mmCIF file of C-alpha atoms in Angstrom:
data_model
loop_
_atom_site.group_PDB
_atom_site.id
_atom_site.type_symbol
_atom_site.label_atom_id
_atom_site.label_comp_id
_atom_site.label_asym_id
_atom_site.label_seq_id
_atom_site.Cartn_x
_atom_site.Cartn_y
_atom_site.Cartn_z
ATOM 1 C CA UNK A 260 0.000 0.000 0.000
ATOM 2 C CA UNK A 261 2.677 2.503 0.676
ATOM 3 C CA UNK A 262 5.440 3.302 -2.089
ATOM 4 C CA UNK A 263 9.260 2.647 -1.078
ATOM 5 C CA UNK A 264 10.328 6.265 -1.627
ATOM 6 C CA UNK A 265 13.836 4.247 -2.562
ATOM 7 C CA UNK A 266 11.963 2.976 -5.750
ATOM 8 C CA UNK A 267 11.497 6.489 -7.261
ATOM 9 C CA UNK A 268 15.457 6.484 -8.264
ATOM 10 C CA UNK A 269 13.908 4.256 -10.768
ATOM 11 C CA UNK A 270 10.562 5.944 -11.412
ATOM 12 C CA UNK A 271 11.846 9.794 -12.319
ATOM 13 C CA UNK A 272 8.275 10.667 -13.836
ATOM 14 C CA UNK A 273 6.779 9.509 -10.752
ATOM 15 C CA UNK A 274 8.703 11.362 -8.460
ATOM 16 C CA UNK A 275 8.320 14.611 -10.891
ATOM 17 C CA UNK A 276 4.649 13.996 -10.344
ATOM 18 C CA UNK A 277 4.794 13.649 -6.892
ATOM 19 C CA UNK A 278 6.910 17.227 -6.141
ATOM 20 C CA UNK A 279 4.558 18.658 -8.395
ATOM 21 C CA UNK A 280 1.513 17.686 -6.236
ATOM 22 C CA UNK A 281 3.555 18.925 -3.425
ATOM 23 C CA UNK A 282 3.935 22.495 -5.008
ATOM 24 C CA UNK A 283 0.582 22.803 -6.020
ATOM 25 C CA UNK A 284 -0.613 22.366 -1.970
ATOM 26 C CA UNK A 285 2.011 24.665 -1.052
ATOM 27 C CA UNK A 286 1.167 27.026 -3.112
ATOM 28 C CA UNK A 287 -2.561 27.261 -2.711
ATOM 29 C CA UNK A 288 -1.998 27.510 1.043
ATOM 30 C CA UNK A 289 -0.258 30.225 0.135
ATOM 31 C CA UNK A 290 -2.259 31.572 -2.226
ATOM 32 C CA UNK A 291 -5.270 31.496 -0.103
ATOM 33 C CA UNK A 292 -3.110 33.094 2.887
ATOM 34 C CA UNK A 293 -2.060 36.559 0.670
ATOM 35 C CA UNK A 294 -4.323 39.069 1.835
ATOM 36 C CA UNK A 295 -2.819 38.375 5.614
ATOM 37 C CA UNK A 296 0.731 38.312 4.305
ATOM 38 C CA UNK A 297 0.169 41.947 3.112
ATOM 39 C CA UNK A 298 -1.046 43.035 5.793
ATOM 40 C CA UNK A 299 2.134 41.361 7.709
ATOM 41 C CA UNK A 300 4.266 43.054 5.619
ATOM 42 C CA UNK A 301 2.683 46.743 5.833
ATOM 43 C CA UNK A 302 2.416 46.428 10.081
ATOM 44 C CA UNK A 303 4.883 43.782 11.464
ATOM 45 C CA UNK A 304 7.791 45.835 13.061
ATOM 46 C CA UNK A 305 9.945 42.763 12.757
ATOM 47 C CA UNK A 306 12.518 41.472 10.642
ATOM 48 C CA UNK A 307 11.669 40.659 7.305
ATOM 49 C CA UNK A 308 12.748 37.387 7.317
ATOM 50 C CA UNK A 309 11.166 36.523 10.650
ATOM 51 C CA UNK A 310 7.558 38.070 8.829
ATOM 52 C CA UNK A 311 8.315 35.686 5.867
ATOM 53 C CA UNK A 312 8.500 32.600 8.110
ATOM 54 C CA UNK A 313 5.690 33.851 10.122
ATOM 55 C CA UNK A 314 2.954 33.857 7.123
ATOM 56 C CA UNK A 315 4.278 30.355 5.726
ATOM 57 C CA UNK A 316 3.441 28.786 8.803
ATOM 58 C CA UNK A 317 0.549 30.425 9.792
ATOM 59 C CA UNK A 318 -0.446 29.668 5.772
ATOM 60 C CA UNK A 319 0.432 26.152 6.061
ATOM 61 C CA UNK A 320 -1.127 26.050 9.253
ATOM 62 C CA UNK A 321 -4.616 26.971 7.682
ATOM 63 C CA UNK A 322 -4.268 24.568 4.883
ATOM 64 C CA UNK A 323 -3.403 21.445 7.115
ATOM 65 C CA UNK A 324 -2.332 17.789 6.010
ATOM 66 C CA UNK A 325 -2.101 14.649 6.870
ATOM 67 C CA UNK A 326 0.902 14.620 9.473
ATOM 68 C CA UNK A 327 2.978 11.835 10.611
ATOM 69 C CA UNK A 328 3.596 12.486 14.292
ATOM 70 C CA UNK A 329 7.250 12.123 14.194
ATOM 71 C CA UNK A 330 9.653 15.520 15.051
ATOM 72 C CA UNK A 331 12.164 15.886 11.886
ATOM 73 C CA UNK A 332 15.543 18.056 12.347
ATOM 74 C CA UNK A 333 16.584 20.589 10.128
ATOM 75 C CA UNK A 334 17.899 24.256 9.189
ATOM 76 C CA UNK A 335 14.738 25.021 7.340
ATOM 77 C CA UNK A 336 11.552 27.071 8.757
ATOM 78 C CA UNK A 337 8.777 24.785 8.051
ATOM 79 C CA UNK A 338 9.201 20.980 9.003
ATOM 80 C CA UNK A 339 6.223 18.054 8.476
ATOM 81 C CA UNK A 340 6.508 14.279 8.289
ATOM 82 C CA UNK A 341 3.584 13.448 6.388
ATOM 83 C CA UNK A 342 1.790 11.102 4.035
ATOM 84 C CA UNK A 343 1.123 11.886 0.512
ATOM 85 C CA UNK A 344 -2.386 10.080 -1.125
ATOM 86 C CA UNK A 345 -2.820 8.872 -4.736
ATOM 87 C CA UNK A 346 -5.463 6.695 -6.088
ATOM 88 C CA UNK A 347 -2.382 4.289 -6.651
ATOM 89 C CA UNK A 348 -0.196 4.229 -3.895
ATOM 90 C CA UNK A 349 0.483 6.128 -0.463
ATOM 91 C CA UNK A 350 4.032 7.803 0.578
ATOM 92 C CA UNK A 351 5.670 8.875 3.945
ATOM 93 C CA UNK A 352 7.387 12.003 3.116
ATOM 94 C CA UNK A 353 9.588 14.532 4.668
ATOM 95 C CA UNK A 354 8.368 18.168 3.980
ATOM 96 C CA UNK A 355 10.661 21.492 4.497
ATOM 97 C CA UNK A 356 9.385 24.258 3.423
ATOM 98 C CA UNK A 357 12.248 27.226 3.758
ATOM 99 C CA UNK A 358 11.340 30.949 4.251
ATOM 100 C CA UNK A 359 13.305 33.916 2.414
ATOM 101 C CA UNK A 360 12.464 37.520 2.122
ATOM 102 C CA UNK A 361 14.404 40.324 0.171
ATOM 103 C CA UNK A 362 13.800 43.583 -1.650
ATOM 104 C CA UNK A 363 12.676 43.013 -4.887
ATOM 105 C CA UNK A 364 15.895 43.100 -6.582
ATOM 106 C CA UNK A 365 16.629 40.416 -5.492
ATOM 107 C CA UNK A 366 13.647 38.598 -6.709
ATOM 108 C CA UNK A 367 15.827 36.951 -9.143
ATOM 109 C CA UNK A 368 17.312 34.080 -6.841
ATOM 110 C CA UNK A 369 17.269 32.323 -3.779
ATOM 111 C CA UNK A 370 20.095 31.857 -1.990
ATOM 112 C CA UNK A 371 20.158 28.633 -0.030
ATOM 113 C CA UNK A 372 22.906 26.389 2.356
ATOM 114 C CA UNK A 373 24.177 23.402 1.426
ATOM 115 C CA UNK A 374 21.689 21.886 4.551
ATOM 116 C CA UNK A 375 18.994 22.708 2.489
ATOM 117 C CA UNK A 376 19.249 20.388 -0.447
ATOM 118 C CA UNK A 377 19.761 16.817 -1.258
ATOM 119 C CA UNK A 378 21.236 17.513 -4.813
ATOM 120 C CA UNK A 379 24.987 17.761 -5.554
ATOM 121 C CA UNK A 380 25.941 21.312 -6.503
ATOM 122 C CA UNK A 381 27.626 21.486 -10.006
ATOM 123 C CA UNK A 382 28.464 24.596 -11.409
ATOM 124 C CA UNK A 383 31.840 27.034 -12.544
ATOM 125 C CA UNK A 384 32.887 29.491 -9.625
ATOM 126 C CA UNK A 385 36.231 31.503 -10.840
ATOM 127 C CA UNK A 386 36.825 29.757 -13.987
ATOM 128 C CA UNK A 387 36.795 26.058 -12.016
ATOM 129 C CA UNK A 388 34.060 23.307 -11.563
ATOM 130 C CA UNK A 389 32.325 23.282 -8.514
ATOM 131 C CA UNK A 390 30.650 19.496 -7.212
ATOM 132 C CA UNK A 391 29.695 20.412 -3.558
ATOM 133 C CA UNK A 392 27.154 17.585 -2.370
ATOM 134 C CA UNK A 393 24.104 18.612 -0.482
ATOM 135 C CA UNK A 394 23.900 18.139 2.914
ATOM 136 C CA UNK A 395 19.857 17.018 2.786
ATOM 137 C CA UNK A 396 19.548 13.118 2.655
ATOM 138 C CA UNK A 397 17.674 12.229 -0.663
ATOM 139 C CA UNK A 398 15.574 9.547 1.776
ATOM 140 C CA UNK A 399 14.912 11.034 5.311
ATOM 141 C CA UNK A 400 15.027 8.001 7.995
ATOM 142 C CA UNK A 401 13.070 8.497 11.056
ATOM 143 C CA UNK A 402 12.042 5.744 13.650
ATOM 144 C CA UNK A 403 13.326 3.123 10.962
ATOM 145 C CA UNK A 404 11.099 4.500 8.340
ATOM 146 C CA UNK A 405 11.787 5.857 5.046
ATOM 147 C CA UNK A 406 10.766 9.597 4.066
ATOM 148 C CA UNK A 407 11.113 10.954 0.572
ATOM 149 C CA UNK A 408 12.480 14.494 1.091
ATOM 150 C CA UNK A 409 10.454 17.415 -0.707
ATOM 151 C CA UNK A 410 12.179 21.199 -0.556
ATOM 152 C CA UNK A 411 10.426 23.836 -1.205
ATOM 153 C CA UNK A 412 11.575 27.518 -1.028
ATOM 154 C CA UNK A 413 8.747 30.387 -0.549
ATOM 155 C CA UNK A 414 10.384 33.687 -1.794
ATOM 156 C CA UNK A 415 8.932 36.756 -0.241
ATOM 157 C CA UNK A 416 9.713 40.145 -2.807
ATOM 158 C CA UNK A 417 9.213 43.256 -0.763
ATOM 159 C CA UNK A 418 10.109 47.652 -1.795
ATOM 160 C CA UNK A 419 10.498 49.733 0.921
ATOM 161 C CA UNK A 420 8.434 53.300 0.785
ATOM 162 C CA UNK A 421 11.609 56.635 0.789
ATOM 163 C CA UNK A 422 11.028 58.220 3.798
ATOM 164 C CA UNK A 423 9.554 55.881 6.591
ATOM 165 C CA UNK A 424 10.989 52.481 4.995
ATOM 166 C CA UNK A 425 7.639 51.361 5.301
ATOM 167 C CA UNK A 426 7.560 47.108 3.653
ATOM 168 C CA UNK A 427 5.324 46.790 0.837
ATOM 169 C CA UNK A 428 4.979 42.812 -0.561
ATOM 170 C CA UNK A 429 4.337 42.989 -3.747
ATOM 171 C CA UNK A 430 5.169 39.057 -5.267
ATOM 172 C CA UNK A 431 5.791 35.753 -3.688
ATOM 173 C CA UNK A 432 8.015 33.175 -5.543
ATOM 174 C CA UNK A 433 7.537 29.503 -4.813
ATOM 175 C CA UNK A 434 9.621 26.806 -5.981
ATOM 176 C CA UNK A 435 10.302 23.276 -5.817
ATOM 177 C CA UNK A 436 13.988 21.873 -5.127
ATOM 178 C CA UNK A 437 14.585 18.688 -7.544
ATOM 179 C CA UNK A 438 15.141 15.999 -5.274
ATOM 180 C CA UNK A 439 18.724 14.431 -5.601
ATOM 181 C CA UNK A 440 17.240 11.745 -7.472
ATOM 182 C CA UNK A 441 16.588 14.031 -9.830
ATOM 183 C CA UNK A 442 20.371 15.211 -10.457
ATOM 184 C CA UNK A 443 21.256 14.063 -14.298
ATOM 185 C CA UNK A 444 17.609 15.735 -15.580
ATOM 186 C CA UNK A 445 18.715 19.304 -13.870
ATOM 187 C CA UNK A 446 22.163 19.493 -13.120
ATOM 188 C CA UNK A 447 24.482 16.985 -14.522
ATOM 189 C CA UNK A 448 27.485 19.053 -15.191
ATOM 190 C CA UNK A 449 28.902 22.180 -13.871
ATOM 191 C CA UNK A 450 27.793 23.439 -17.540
ATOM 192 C CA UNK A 451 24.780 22.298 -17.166
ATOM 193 C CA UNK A 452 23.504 23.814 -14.269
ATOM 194 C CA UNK A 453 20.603 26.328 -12.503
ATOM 195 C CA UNK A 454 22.331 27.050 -9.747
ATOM 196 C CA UNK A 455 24.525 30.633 -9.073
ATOM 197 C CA UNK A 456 27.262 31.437 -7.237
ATOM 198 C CA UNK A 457 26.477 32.307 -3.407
ATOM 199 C CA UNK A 458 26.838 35.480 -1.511
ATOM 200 C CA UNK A 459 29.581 33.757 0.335
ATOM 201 C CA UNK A 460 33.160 35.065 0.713
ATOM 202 C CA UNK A 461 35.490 31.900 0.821
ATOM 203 C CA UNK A 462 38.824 34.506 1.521
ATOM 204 C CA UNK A 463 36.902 35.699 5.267
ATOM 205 C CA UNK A 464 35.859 31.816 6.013
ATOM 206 C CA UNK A 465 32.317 32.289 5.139
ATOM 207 C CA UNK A 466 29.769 29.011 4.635
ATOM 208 C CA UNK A 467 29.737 27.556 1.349
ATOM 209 C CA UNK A 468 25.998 28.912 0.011
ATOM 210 C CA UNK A 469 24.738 28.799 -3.608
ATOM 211 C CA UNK A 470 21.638 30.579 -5.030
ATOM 212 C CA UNK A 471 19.191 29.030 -7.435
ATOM 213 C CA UNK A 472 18.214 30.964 -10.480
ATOM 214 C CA UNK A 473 14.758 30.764 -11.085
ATOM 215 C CA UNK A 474 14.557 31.612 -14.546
ATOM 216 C CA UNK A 475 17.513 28.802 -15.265
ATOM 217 C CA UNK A 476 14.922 26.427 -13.318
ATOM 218 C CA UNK A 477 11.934 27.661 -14.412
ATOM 219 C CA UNK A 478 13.634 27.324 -18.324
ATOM 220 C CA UNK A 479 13.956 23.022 -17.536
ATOM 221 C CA UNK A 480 10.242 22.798 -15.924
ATOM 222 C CA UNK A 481 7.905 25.562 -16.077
ATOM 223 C CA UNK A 482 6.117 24.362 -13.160
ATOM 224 C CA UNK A 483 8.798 24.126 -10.623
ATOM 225 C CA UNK A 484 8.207 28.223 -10.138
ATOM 226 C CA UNK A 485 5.136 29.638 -9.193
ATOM 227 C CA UNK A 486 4.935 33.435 -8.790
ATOM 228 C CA UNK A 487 1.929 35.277 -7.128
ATOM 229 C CA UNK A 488 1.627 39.047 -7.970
ATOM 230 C CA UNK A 489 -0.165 40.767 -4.755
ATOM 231 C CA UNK A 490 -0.419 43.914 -7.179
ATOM 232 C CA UNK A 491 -2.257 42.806 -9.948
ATOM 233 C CA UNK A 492 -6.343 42.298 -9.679
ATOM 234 C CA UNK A 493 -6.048 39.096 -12.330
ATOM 235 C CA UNK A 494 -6.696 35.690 -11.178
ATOM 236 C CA UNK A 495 -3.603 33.230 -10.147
ATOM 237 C CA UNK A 496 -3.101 31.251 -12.393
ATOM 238 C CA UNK A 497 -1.131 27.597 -12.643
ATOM 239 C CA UNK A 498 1.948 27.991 -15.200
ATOM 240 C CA UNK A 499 2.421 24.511 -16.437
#
């Protein structure tokens, strides 16, 4: 009845399908949650970042799902065990959902930690190829069960008003993190890659980060980024 996440290594499509679900929960939840997250935004004295983690769990809160009540461990906001239903199958997985909020110049990327993916990291930093592996297990094991591990990053884009710095949200980015399963279909090479260099300085002994580009993700599956526009009166609409 339920799937051994460690058959999806086999079953790519699948386990396309199944992140896919995933983003489409996480980002009606959201969705469904913007009104409040403006209103965050335009009266929350506190730190941007601290807002952005704030909405995504009250938002997720709202939505509910079907939780496993097991504690995972992580350096990402939002943490669930839970079970994911198909008319086919059942699967335990492991859910982080990772908070980031920036001015809207920014809106470009997300910068991310090396604890906060499962995928190796290939990619050219000063003229050399970079293969950093992720820190995030592929398959979560918790209590001598298996987990399939789903990352998903919620980007919060923000302008400040001259004058009182008041916040103003004005977009929310949500994407989906291939698993490591998925490495040769989105980043086989160092050429072949999504991912930017971080805002890390190796010379002061800075943290290895990388950012993903979302356009370079967005480019391999169209679904994988979601954007909501808080300033626009149309509909959301799914890009497939």
């Amino acid at each position: 009845m339920t799937l051994d996440p460690r058959a999806l290594i086999h079953q790519s499509n699948l386990l396309e399908q199944i992140e896919k679900a995933t983003l489409r929960m996480v980002t009606q939840a959201i969705y469904d949650f913007r009104n409040e997250a403006l209103e965050f935004f335009t009266h929350e004295p506190d730190l941007v970042a601290d807002i952005g983690e704030d909405i995504t769990r009250e938002a997720m809160d709202r939505m509910g799902t079907s939780t496993i009540p097991v504690r995972l461990f992580g350096k990402i906001d939002y943490k669930r065990a839970r079970y994911v239903f198909h008319p086919e199958y059942s699967l335990r997985q492991a859910l982080f959902i990772d908070s980031k909020a920036e001015k809207v110049e920014g809106a470009g990327s997300v910068t991310i930690q090396t604890a906060q993916t499962s995928m190796r990291i290939k990619q050219m930093r000063g003229g050399a190829a970079i293969d950093e592996q992720g820190a995030l297990p592929q398959i979560l094991q918790v209590q001598d069960m298996d987990y399939l591990t789903t990352t998903i990053f919620v980007k919060y884009n923000y302008m400040e008003t001259p004058g009182d710095l008041q916040k103003a949200l004005t977009s929310i980015s949500i994407s989906c993190l291939p698993n490591g399963m998925l490495q040769q279909r989105y980043n086989p090479s160092a050429q072949q890659t999504f991912w930017l260099v971080g805002r890390n300085a190796p010379s002061r002994g800075e943290a290895f980060r990388v950012r993903i580009s979302l356009a370079r993700l967005k480019n391999i599956t169209r679904w994988r980024v979601q954007s909501i526009q808080l300033d626009s009166h149309s509909p959301f609409t799914w890009d497939e």
